[in-house]
PDB file of C-alpha atoms and ligand atoms in Angstrom:
ATOM      1  CA  MET A  25      53.108  77.692 116.265  1.00 63.00           C
ATOM      2  CA  ILE A  26      56.407  75.867 116.293  1.00 82.00           C
ATOM      3  CA  GLY A  27      59.549  77.874 115.622  1.00 92.00           C
ATOM      4  CA  PRO A  28      62.712  76.663 113.918  1.00 97.00           C
ATOM      5  CA  GLY A  29      64.251  73.512 115.417  1.00 97.00           C
ATOM      6  CA  ARG A  30      67.913  72.559 115.704  1.00 97.00           C
ATOM      7  CA  ILE A  31      68.449  71.618 112.052  1.00 98.00           C
ATOM      8  CA  GLU A  32      66.562  74.602 110.664  1.00 98.00           C
ATOM      9  CA  LYS A  33      68.544  76.943 112.925  1.00 98.00           C
ATOM     10  CA  HIS A  34      71.700  75.330 111.606  1.00 97.00           C
ATOM     11  CA  LEU A  35      70.533  75.919 108.008  1.00 97.00           C
ATOM     12  CA  ILE A  36      69.707  79.556 108.811  1.00 97.00           C
ATOM     13  CA  GLU A  37      73.110  80.139 110.444  1.00 96.00           C
ATOM     14  CA  THR A  38      74.895  78.483 107.526  1.00 94.00           C
ATOM     15  CA  ALA A  39      72.884  80.578 105.051  1.00 93.00           C
ATOM     16  CA  ASN A  40      73.734  83.757 106.960  1.00 93.00           C
ATOM     17  CA  ARG A  41      77.417  83.041 106.360  1.00 94.00           C
ATOM     18  CA  GLY A  42      76.802  82.832 102.587  1.00 95.00           C
ATOM     19  CA  PRO A  43      75.421  80.548  99.897  1.00 97.00           C
ATOM     20  CA  THR A  44      76.047  76.863 100.354  1.00 97.00           C
ATOM     21  CA  ILE A  45      75.704  73.595  98.437  1.00 98.00           C
ATOM     22  CA  ALA A  46      73.269  70.750  99.108  1.00 98.00           C
ATOM     23  CA  ALA A  47      73.850  67.330  97.561  1.00 98.00           C
ATOM     24  CA  LEU A  48      70.581  65.638  96.578  1.00 98.00           C
ATOM     25  CA  LEU A  49      70.464  61.839  96.503  1.00 98.00           C
ATOM     26  CA  ASP A  50      67.442  60.128  94.978  1.00 96.00           C
ATOM     27  CA  PRO A  51      67.171  56.628  96.535  1.00 96.00           C
ATOM     28  CA  GLU A  52      65.928  55.394  93.148  1.00 94.00           C
ATOM     29  CA  ASP A  53      69.373  56.082  91.682  1.00 95.00           C
ATOM     30  CA  PHE A  54      71.662  54.832  94.467  1.00 96.00           C
ATOM     31  CA  SER A  55      72.213  51.680  96.504  1.00 96.00           C
ATOM     32  CA  PRO A  56      72.642  52.484 100.213  1.00 97.00           C
ATOM     33  CA  ARG A  57      76.385  51.870  99.987  1.00 97.00           C
ATOM     34  CA  LYS A  58      76.761  53.991  96.841  1.00 97.00           C
ATOM     35  CA  ALA A  59      74.656  56.748  98.448  1.00 98.00           C
ATOM     36  CA  ALA A  60      76.949  56.808 101.506  1.00 98.00           C
ATOM     37  CA  GLU A  61      80.058  56.897  99.294  1.00 97.00           C
ATOM     38  CA  THR A  62      78.577  59.668  97.180  1.00 98.00           C
ATOM     39  CA  ALA A  63      77.541  61.701 100.235  1.00 98.00           C
ATOM     40  CA  ALA A  64      81.082  61.313 101.610  1.00 97.00           C
ATOM     41  CA  LYS A  65      82.616  62.611  98.391  1.00 97.00           C
ATOM     42  CA  ALA A  66      80.092  65.466  98.202  1.00 98.00           C
ATOM     43  CA  ILE A  67      80.880  66.555 101.775  1.00 97.00           C
ATOM     44  CA  THR A  68      84.604  66.467 101.052  1.00 97.00           C
ATOM     45  CA  ALA A  69      83.913  68.628  97.973  1.00 98.00           C
ATOM     46  CA  GLY A  70      82.159  71.191 100.193  1.00 97.00           C
ATOM     47  CA  ALA A  71      78.469  70.217 100.424  1.00 98.00           C
ATOM     48  CA  SER A  72      77.050  71.334 103.770  1.00 97.00           C
ATOM     49  CA  LEU A  73      73.720  69.537 103.522  1.00 98.00           C
ATOM     50  CA  ILE A  74      72.558  66.156 102.229  1.00 98.00           C
ATOM     51  CA  LEU A  75      69.024  65.976 100.851  1.00 98.00           C
ATOM     52  CA  VAL A  76      67.369  62.609 100.236  1.00 98.00           C
ATOM     53  CA  GLY A  77      64.260  62.238  98.093  1.00 95.00           C
ATOM     54  CA  GLY A  78      62.712  62.312  94.658  1.00 87.00           C
ATOM     55  CA  SER A  79      59.458  62.737  92.759  1.00 84.00           C
ATOM     56  CA  THR A  80      58.843  59.082  91.907  1.00 83.00           C
ATOM     57  CA  LEU A  81      60.098  57.338  95.036  1.00 80.00           C
ATOM     58  CA  ALA A  82      57.815  54.407  95.848  1.00 80.00           C
ATOM     59  CA  ASN A  83      59.922  52.169  98.085  1.00 88.00           C
ATOM     60  CA  GLN A  84      60.060  53.391 101.668  1.00 89.00           C
ATOM     61  CA  ASN A  85      62.377  50.535 102.727  1.00 93.00           C
ATOM     62  CA  LYS A  86      64.907  51.700 100.184  1.00 95.00           C
ATOM     63  CA  LEU A  87      64.586  55.266 101.472  1.00 96.00           C
ATOM     64  CA  ASP A  88      65.186  54.056 105.045  1.00 96.00           C
ATOM     65  CA  ALA A  89      68.226  52.039 103.984  1.00 97.00           C
ATOM     66  CA  VAL A  90      69.736  54.960 102.064  1.00 97.00           C
ATOM     67  CA  VAL A  91      69.115  57.453 104.884  1.00 98.00           C
ATOM     68  CA  ARG A  92      70.614  55.079 107.470  1.00 97.00           C
ATOM     69  CA  ALA A  93      73.704  54.414 105.357  1.00 98.00           C
ATOM     70  CA  VAL A  94      74.271  58.138 104.778  1.00 97.00           C
ATOM     71  CA  LYS A  95      73.601  58.981 108.442  1.00 96.00           C
ATOM     72  CA  ASN A  96      76.095  56.345 109.637  1.00 93.00           C
ATOM     73  CA  HIS A  97      78.692  57.943 107.477  1.00 87.00           C
ATOM     74  CA  THR A  98      78.007  61.551 108.498  1.00 87.00           C
ATOM     75  CA  LYS A  99      77.943  60.529 112.186  1.00 81.00           C
ATOM     76  CA  SER A 100      81.276  58.719 112.043  1.00 75.00           C
ATOM     77  CA  ARG A 101      82.912  61.656 110.258  1.00 71.00           C
ATOM     78  CA  SER A 102      81.766  64.150 112.859  1.00 67.00           C
ATOM     79  CA  GLY A 103      83.431  62.301 115.752  1.00 61.00           C
ATOM     80  CA  HIS A 104      79.969  61.988 117.334  1.00 57.00           C
ATOM     81  CA  SER A 105      79.654  65.740 117.823  1.00 64.00           C
ATOM     82  CA  LYS A 106      76.170  66.693 116.646  1.00 65.00           C
ATOM     83  CA  SER A 107      77.212  70.251 115.905  1.00 60.00           C
ATOM     84  CA  HIS A 108      79.746  69.035 113.326  1.00 71.00           C
ATOM     85  CA  GLU A 109      77.417  66.635 111.579  1.00 88.00           C
ATOM     86  CA  VAL A 110      76.290  67.466 108.065  1.00 96.00           C
ATOM     87  CA  PRO A 111      72.482  67.210 108.335  1.00 97.00           C
ATOM     88  CA  VAL A 112      70.592  64.599 106.341  1.00 98.00           C
ATOM     89  CA  VAL A 113      67.234  66.097 105.415  1.00 98.00           C
ATOM     90  CA  LEU A 114      64.301  64.539 103.570  1.00 98.00           C
ATOM     91  CA  PHE A 115      63.040  66.154 100.394  1.00 98.00           C
ATOM     92  CA  PRO A 116      59.780  64.216  99.862  1.00 97.00           C
ATOM     93  CA  GLY A 117      57.797  64.106  96.643  1.00 94.00           C
ATOM     94  CA  ASN A 118      54.948  62.193  98.241  1.00 95.00           C
ATOM     95  CA  ILE A 119      53.850  60.404 101.425  1.00 94.00           C
ATOM     96  CA  THR A 120      56.477  57.725 100.734  1.00 93.00           C
ATOM     97  CA  GLY A 121      59.231  60.256 101.409  1.00 95.00           C
ATOM     98  CA  VAL A 122      59.259  60.017 105.232  1.00 96.00           C
ATOM     99  CA  SER A 123      62.036  58.201 107.126  1.00 96.00           C
ATOM    100  CA  ARG A 124      62.505  58.343 110.884  1.00 97.00           C
ATOM    101  CA  HIS A 125      66.257  57.983 110.431  1.00 97.00           C
ATOM    102  CA  ALA A 126      66.674  61.451 108.927  1.00 98.00           C
ATOM    103  CA  ASP A 127      67.494  64.603 110.892  1.00 97.00           C
ATOM    104  CA  ALA A 128      64.605  66.628 109.487  1.00 98.00           C
ATOM    105  CA  ILE A 129      62.084  66.847 106.670  1.00 98.00           C
ATOM    106  CA  LEU A 130      61.396  69.704 104.287  1.00 98.00           C
ATOM    107  CA  PHE A 131      57.648  69.609 104.923  1.00 98.00           C
ATOM    108  CA  SER A 132      56.644  71.109 101.643  1.00 98.00           C
ATOM    109  CA  SER A 133      53.602  72.210  99.731  1.00 98.00           C
ATOM    110  CA  LEU A 134      53.753  72.424  95.941  1.00 98.00           C
ATOM    111  CA  LEU A 135      52.101  75.811  95.877  1.00 98.00           C
ATOM    112  CA  ASN A 136      51.605  75.993  92.110  1.00 98.00           C
ATOM    113  CA  SER A 137      50.135  72.523  91.699  1.00 98.00           C
ATOM    114  CA  THR A 138      46.713  72.287  90.063  1.00 98.00           C
ATOM    115  CA  ASN A 139      45.904  69.312  92.266  1.00 98.00           C
ATOM    116  CA  PRO A 140      45.056  69.956  95.933  1.00 98.00           C
ATOM    117  CA  TYR A 141      46.639  66.589  96.761  1.00 98.00           C
ATOM    118  CA  PHE A 142      50.115  68.097  96.246  1.00 98.00           C
ATOM    119  CA  ILE A 143      49.228  71.333  98.052  1.00 98.00           C
ATOM    120  CA  ILE A 144      47.698  69.836 101.231  1.00 98.00           C
ATOM    121  CA  GLY A 145      46.425  66.259 100.647  1.00 98.00           C
ATOM    122  CA  ALA A 146      49.733  64.391 100.782  1.00 97.00           C
ATOM    123  CA  GLN A 147      50.808  66.620 103.673  1.00 98.00           C
ATOM    124  CA  ALA A 148      47.759  65.593 105.741  1.00 98.00           C
ATOM    125  CA  LEU A 149      48.277  61.917 104.935  1.00 97.00           C
ATOM    126  CA  GLY A 150      52.005  62.081 105.665  1.00 97.00           C
ATOM    127  CA  ALA A 151      51.750  64.233 108.799  1.00 97.00           C
ATOM    128  CA  ILE A 152      51.000  61.376 111.184  1.00 97.00           C
ATOM    129  CA  GLU A 153      54.161  59.577 110.080  1.00 96.00           C
ATOM    130  CA  VAL A 154      56.208  62.737 110.679  1.00 97.00           C
ATOM    131  CA  TYR A 155      54.560  63.110 114.103  1.00 97.00           C
ATOM    132  CA  LYS A 156      55.324  59.503 115.088  1.00 97.00           C
ATOM    133  CA  SER A 157      58.874  59.631 113.785  1.00 96.00           C
ATOM    134  CA  LYS A 158      59.574  62.764 115.889  1.00 95.00           C
ATOM    135  CA  ILE A 159      61.813  64.179 113.175  1.00 97.00           C
ATOM    136  CA  GLU A 160      62.061  67.925 112.854  1.00 98.00           C
ATOM    137  CA  SER A 161      59.732  69.488 110.313  1.00 98.00           C
ATOM    138  CA  ILE A 162      60.809  72.507 108.274  1.00 98.00           C
ATOM    139  CA  PRO A 163      57.880  74.319 106.619  1.00 98.00           C
ATOM    140  CA  MET A 164      58.634  74.895 102.937  1.00 98.00           C
ATOM    141  CA  GLY A 165      56.919  76.330  99.893  1.00 98.00           C
ATOM    142  CA  TYR A 166      57.845  74.494  96.707  1.00 98.00           C
ATOM    143  CA  LEU A 167      57.546  76.253  93.326  1.00 98.00           C
ATOM    144  CA  VAL A 168      58.036  74.393  90.065  1.00 98.00           C
ATOM    145  CA  PHE A 169      59.139  76.165  86.894  1.00 98.00           C
ATOM    146  CA  GLY A 170      59.111  75.045  83.251  1.00 94.00           C
ATOM    147  CA  SER A 171      57.689  71.878  81.792  1.00 90.00           C
ATOM    148  CA  GLY A 172      58.991  68.407  81.038  1.00 92.00           C
ATOM    149  CA  SER A 173      60.437  67.588  84.462  1.00 95.00           C
ATOM    150  CA  ALA A 174      59.293  64.778  86.743  1.00 94.00           C
ATOM    151  CA  ALA A 175      58.516  67.345  89.461  1.00 96.00           C
ATOM    152  CA  SER A 176      56.240  69.274  87.101  1.00 96.00           C
ATOM    153  CA  PHE A 177      54.562  66.186  85.608  1.00 96.00           C
ATOM    154  CA  ILE A 178      54.046  64.214  88.829  1.00 95.00           C
ATOM    155  CA  GLY A 179      53.116  67.297  90.831  1.00 96.00           C
ATOM    156  CA  GLN A 180      50.645  68.454  88.150  1.00 97.00           C
ATOM    157  CA  ALA A 181      52.133  71.901  88.333  1.00 97.00           C
ATOM    158  CA  ASN A 182      50.805  74.971  86.634  1.00 97.00           C
ATOM    159  CA  SER A 183      54.460  75.590  85.937  1.00 97.00           C
ATOM    160  CA  LEU A 184      55.805  79.088  86.403  1.00 98.00           C
ATOM    161  CA  PRO A 185      57.195  80.594  83.203  1.00 95.00           C
ATOM    162  CA  ALA A 186      60.933  81.300  83.314  1.00 91.00           C
ATOM    163  CA  ALA A 187      60.549  84.776  81.833  1.00 91.00           C
ATOM    164  CA  LYS A 188      57.955  86.098  84.305  1.00 95.00           C
ATOM    165  CA  PRO A 189      59.747  86.789  87.603  1.00 97.00           C
ATOM    166  CA  ASN A 190      56.716  88.712  88.885  1.00 98.00           C
ATOM    167  CA  LEU A 191      54.681  85.515  88.997  1.00 98.00           C
ATOM    168  CA  ALA A 192      57.358  83.883  91.149  1.00 98.00           C
ATOM    169  CA  VAL A 193      57.325  86.958  93.390  1.00 98.00           C
ATOM    170  CA  ILE A 194      53.600  86.733  94.176  1.00 98.00           C
ATOM    171  CA  TYR A 195      53.947  83.046  95.074  1.00 98.00           C
ATOM    172  CA  ALA A 196      56.998  83.842  97.217  1.00 98.00           C
ATOM    173  CA  LEU A 197      55.009  86.498  99.068  1.00 98.00           C
ATOM    174  CA  ALA A 198      52.133  84.065  99.568  1.00 98.00           C
ATOM    175  CA  ALA A 199      54.577  81.477 100.973  1.00 98.00           C
ATOM    176  CA  LYS A 200      56.007  84.073 103.332  1.00 98.00           C
ATOM    177  CA  TYR A 201      52.589  85.250 104.547  1.00 98.00           C
ATOM    178  CA  LEU A 202      51.591  81.618 105.125  1.00 97.00           C
ATOM    179  CA  GLY A 203      54.588  81.283 107.444  1.00 97.00           C
ATOM    180  CA  MET A 204      56.777  79.126 105.222  1.00 98.00           C
ATOM    181  CA  ARG A 205      60.286  79.806 106.423  1.00 98.00           C
ATOM    182  CA  THR A 206      61.889  78.050 103.478  1.00 98.00           C
ATOM    183  CA  LEU A 207      61.177  78.365  99.771  1.00 98.00           C
ATOM    184  CA  TYR A 208      62.471  76.092  96.996  1.00 98.00           C
ATOM    185  CA  LEU A 209      62.606  77.325  93.394  1.00 98.00           C
ATOM    186  CA  GLU A 210      62.686  74.151  91.281  1.00 98.00           C
ATOM    187  CA  ALA A 211      63.646  74.005  87.606  1.00 98.00           C
ATOM    188  CA  GLY A 212      63.336  70.204  87.643  1.00 97.00           C
ATOM    189  CA  SER A 213      66.002  67.548  87.841  1.00 96.00           C
ATOM    190  CA  GLY A 214      68.109  67.585  84.691  1.00 95.00           C
ATOM    191  CA  ALA A 215      66.565  70.870  83.499  1.00 96.00           C
ATOM    192  CA  GLY A 216      68.215  72.337  80.402  1.00 94.00           C
ATOM    193  CA  GLU A 217      67.957  75.801  81.925  1.00 96.00           C
ATOM    194  CA  PRO A 218      68.354  76.385  85.661  1.00 98.00           C
ATOM    195  CA  ILE A 219      66.153  78.999  87.376  1.00 98.00           C
ATOM    196  CA  ALA A 220      66.933  82.374  85.786  1.00 98.00           C
ATOM    197  CA  GLN A 221      69.060  84.717  87.879  1.00 97.00           C
ATOM    198  CA  GLU A 222      66.540  87.538  87.473  1.00 97.00           C
ATOM    199  CA  THR A 223      63.838  85.304  88.975  1.00 98.00           C
ATOM    200  CA  ILE A 224      66.017  84.389  91.966  1.00 98.00           C
ATOM    201  CA  ARG A 225      66.889  88.061  92.443  1.00 97.00           C
ATOM    202  CA  ALA A 226      63.253  89.179  92.248  1.00 98.00           C
ATOM    203  CA  VAL A 227      62.215  86.565  94.821  1.00 98.00           C
ATOM    204  CA  ARG A 228      65.185  87.349  97.072  1.00 98.00           C
ATOM    205  CA  LYS A 229      64.110  90.990  97.237  1.00 98.00           C
ATOM    206  CA  VAL A 230      60.842  90.068  98.955  1.00 98.00           C
ATOM    207  CA  TYR A 231      61.646  86.817 100.734  1.00 98.00           C
ATOM    208  CA  GLU A 232      63.929  86.715 103.783  1.00 96.00           C
ATOM    209  CA  GLY A 233      63.589  83.000 104.617  1.00 97.00           C
ATOM    210  CA  VAL A 234      65.962  80.293 103.476  1.00 98.00           C
ATOM    211  CA  LEU A 235      65.900  80.348  99.663  1.00 98.00           C
ATOM    212  CA  ILE A 236      66.736  77.052  97.957  1.00 98.00           C
ATOM    213  CA  VAL A 237      67.365  76.852  94.210  1.00 98.00           C
ATOM    214  CA  GLY A 238      67.812  73.667  92.197  1.00 98.00           C
ATOM    215  CA  GLY A 239      67.453  71.904  88.883  1.00 98.00           C
ATOM    216  CA  GLY A 240      69.999  71.721  86.085  1.00 98.00           C
ATOM    217  CA  ILE A 241      72.921  73.149  88.047  1.00 98.00           C
ATOM    218  CA  THR A 242      75.985  71.272  86.835  1.00 98.00           C
ATOM    219  CA  THR A 243      78.620  73.962  86.308  1.00 98.00           C
ATOM    220  CA  PRO A 244      80.422  76.513  88.496  1.00 98.00           C
ATOM    221  CA  ALA A 245      79.040  79.301  86.269  1.00 98.00           C
ATOM    222  CA  ALA A 246      75.435  78.200  86.834  1.00 98.00           C
ATOM    223  CA  ALA A 247      76.015  77.932  90.591  1.00 98.00           C
ATOM    224  CA  ALA A 248      77.654  81.374  90.695  1.00 98.00           C
ATOM    225  CA  LYS A 249      74.618  82.864  88.927  1.00 98.00           C
ATOM    226  CA  ALA A 250      72.258  81.328  91.491  1.00 98.00           C
ATOM    227  CA  ALA A 251      74.428  82.529  94.392  1.00 97.00           C
ATOM    228  CA  GLN A 252      74.677  86.032  93.012  1.00 97.00           C
ATOM    229  CA  GLY A 253      70.935  86.079  92.442  1.00 97.00           C
ATOM    230  CA  GLY A 254      70.510  85.514  96.170  1.00 97.00           C
ATOM    231  CA  ALA A 255      70.104  81.750  96.682  1.00 98.00           C
ATOM    232  CA  ASP A 256      71.023  80.487 100.152  1.00 97.00           C
ATOM    233  CA  ILE A 257      71.194  76.810  99.245  1.00 98.00           C
ATOM    234  CA  ILE A 258      72.066  75.573  95.766  1.00 98.00           C
ATOM    235  CA  VAL A 259      71.000  71.988  95.120  1.00 98.00           C
ATOM    236  CA  VAL A 260      73.045  69.637  92.972  1.00 98.00           C
ATOM    237  CA  GLY A 261      71.482  66.264  92.127  1.00 98.00           C
ATOM    238  CA  ASN A 262      72.113  64.683  88.731  1.00 97.00           C
ATOM    239  CA  LEU A 263      75.763  65.667  88.625  1.00 98.00           C
ATOM    240  CA  LEU A 264      76.471  63.312  91.543  1.00 98.00           C
ATOM    241  CA  GLN A 265      75.836  60.368  89.250  1.00 97.00           C
ATOM    242  CA  SER A 266      78.713  61.268  86.919  1.00 97.00           C
ATOM    243  CA  PRO A 267      81.970  59.458  87.634  1.00 96.00           C
ATOM    244  CA  GLY A 268      84.538  61.857  89.063  1.00 96.00           C
ATOM    245  CA  PHE A 269      81.909  64.496  89.935  1.00 98.00           C
ATOM    246  CA  GLU A 270      83.924  65.595  92.976  1.00 98.00           C
ATOM    247  CA  GLY A 271      86.220  67.949  91.018  1.00 98.00           C
ATOM    248  CA  THR A 272      83.293  69.818  89.462  1.00 98.00           C
ATOM    249  CA  LEU A 273      81.424  69.925  92.770  1.00 98.00           C
ATOM    250  CA  GLU A 274      84.442  71.427  94.481  1.00 98.00           C
ATOM    251  CA  GLN A 275      84.561  74.151  91.810  1.00 98.00           C
ATOM    252  CA  ILE A 276      80.812  74.665  92.177  1.00 98.00           C
ATOM    253  CA  THR A 277      81.275  75.131  95.945  1.00 98.00           C
ATOM    254  CA  LYS A 278      84.004  77.700  95.398  1.00 97.00           C
ATOM    255  CA  ALA A 279      82.008  79.538  92.713  1.00 97.00           C
ATOM    256  CA  SER A 280      78.982  79.819  95.018  1.00 96.00           C
ATOM    257  CA  LYS A 281      80.679  81.701  97.822  1.00 91.00           C
ATOM    258  CA  ARG A 282      79.731  85.191  96.712  1.00 81.00           C
ATOM    259  CA  ARG A 283      76.194  86.440  97.335  1.00 79.00           C
ATOM    260  CA  GLY A 284      74.856  89.159  95.086  1.00 78.00           C
ATOM    261  CA  THR A 285      71.382  90.221  96.128  1.00 83.00           C
ATOM    262  CA  PRO A 286      70.979  90.914  99.860  1.00 85.00           C
ATOM    263  CA  LYS A 287      68.026  89.633 101.871  1.00 86.00           C
ATOM    264  CA  PRO A 288      65.282  92.148 102.573  1.00 88.00           C
ATOM    265  CA  THR A 289      65.153  93.529 106.080  1.00 79.00           C
ATOM    266  CA  THR A 290      61.868  92.848 107.786  1.00 63.00           C
ATOM    267  CA  THR A 291      59.830  95.981 108.396  1.00 53.00           C
ATOM    268  CA  ARG A 292      57.497  96.846 111.268  1.00 51.00           C
ATOM    269  CA  SER A 293      54.510  95.541 109.325  1.00 53.00           C
ATOM    270  CA  GLN A 294      56.429  92.353 108.465  1.00 58.00           C
ATOM    271  CA  ASN A 295      56.168  93.205 104.783  1.00 60.00           C
TER     272      ASN A 295
HETATM  273  C1  1GP B 308      65.805  68.346  91.607  1.00 89.93           C
HETATM  274  O1  1GP B 308      66.478  70.563  92.056  1.00 89.93           O
HETATM  275  C2  1GP B 308      66.862  69.242  92.141  1.00 89.93           C
HETATM  276  O2  1GP B 308      64.714  68.293  92.464  1.00 89.93           O
HETATM  277  C3  1GP B 308      68.217  68.972  91.553  1.00 89.93           C
HETATM  278  O3  1GP B 308      68.243  69.038  90.162  1.00 89.93           O
HETATM  279  O4  1GP B 308      69.222  66.836  89.515  1.00 89.93           O
HETATM  280  O5  1GP B 308      69.224  68.766  87.909  1.00 89.93           O
HETATM  281  O6  1GP B 308      70.721  68.775  89.896  1.00 89.93           O
HETATM  282  P1  1GP B 308      69.423  68.322  89.326  1.00 89.93           P
END
């Protein structure tokens, strides 16, 4: 079995220092130049990770162009020192979400989909492209909450109810026992209600991998709640499309510094 690669180790080390912000760019919403500009502003405002992807992405050429533009920018800012580069990581919604220009891919399974295609079908079809591209693969469980989002609709999710943290916990345990070192709790892009803090906290208590939380986080208060619940990476997407988002993102970064719920310590039986 493959262990964590360079980018995943970087994410783990960053997470160990405290919660951090990821800026999510959907190539459907940005030209390559605008994506690079937006990534630059997000990094200046404190984002430590750039995610590229979306649920309805169909054009792989556009994905390539966006990833290359963003990568050129992050490379030039780091003075060509790989250790200072902000990683550009793919967040695919389908087999069209693979680009060899990225640093890594969140190789995810939508665990609560009702359609096996989104649990293992797309992964099998996309795997050869990941293999050929030689990009690092980060195994991730993806859990979708609530209804009405593109992630829930496209992924045919049996969406997890917001008020039942125990259901999220059993999926988190399943992800952990399947060896998924990263878990993403998704409320859906533009969600009216982000993932509830009690859900994040309940999952955090049983899951020691990298915990990503996203969907509907547009304010420092919402980000602080996610951080205090125990999120390692807090994803901000939609907000990046608002003019002058940098000020709010900077406040979001500052508000996310404090972690509330500690990670569980792994026991002898790995429970
Ligand atoms: C969507 O969780 C992400 O997949 C981000 O959501 O666009 O609402 O920030 P927002």
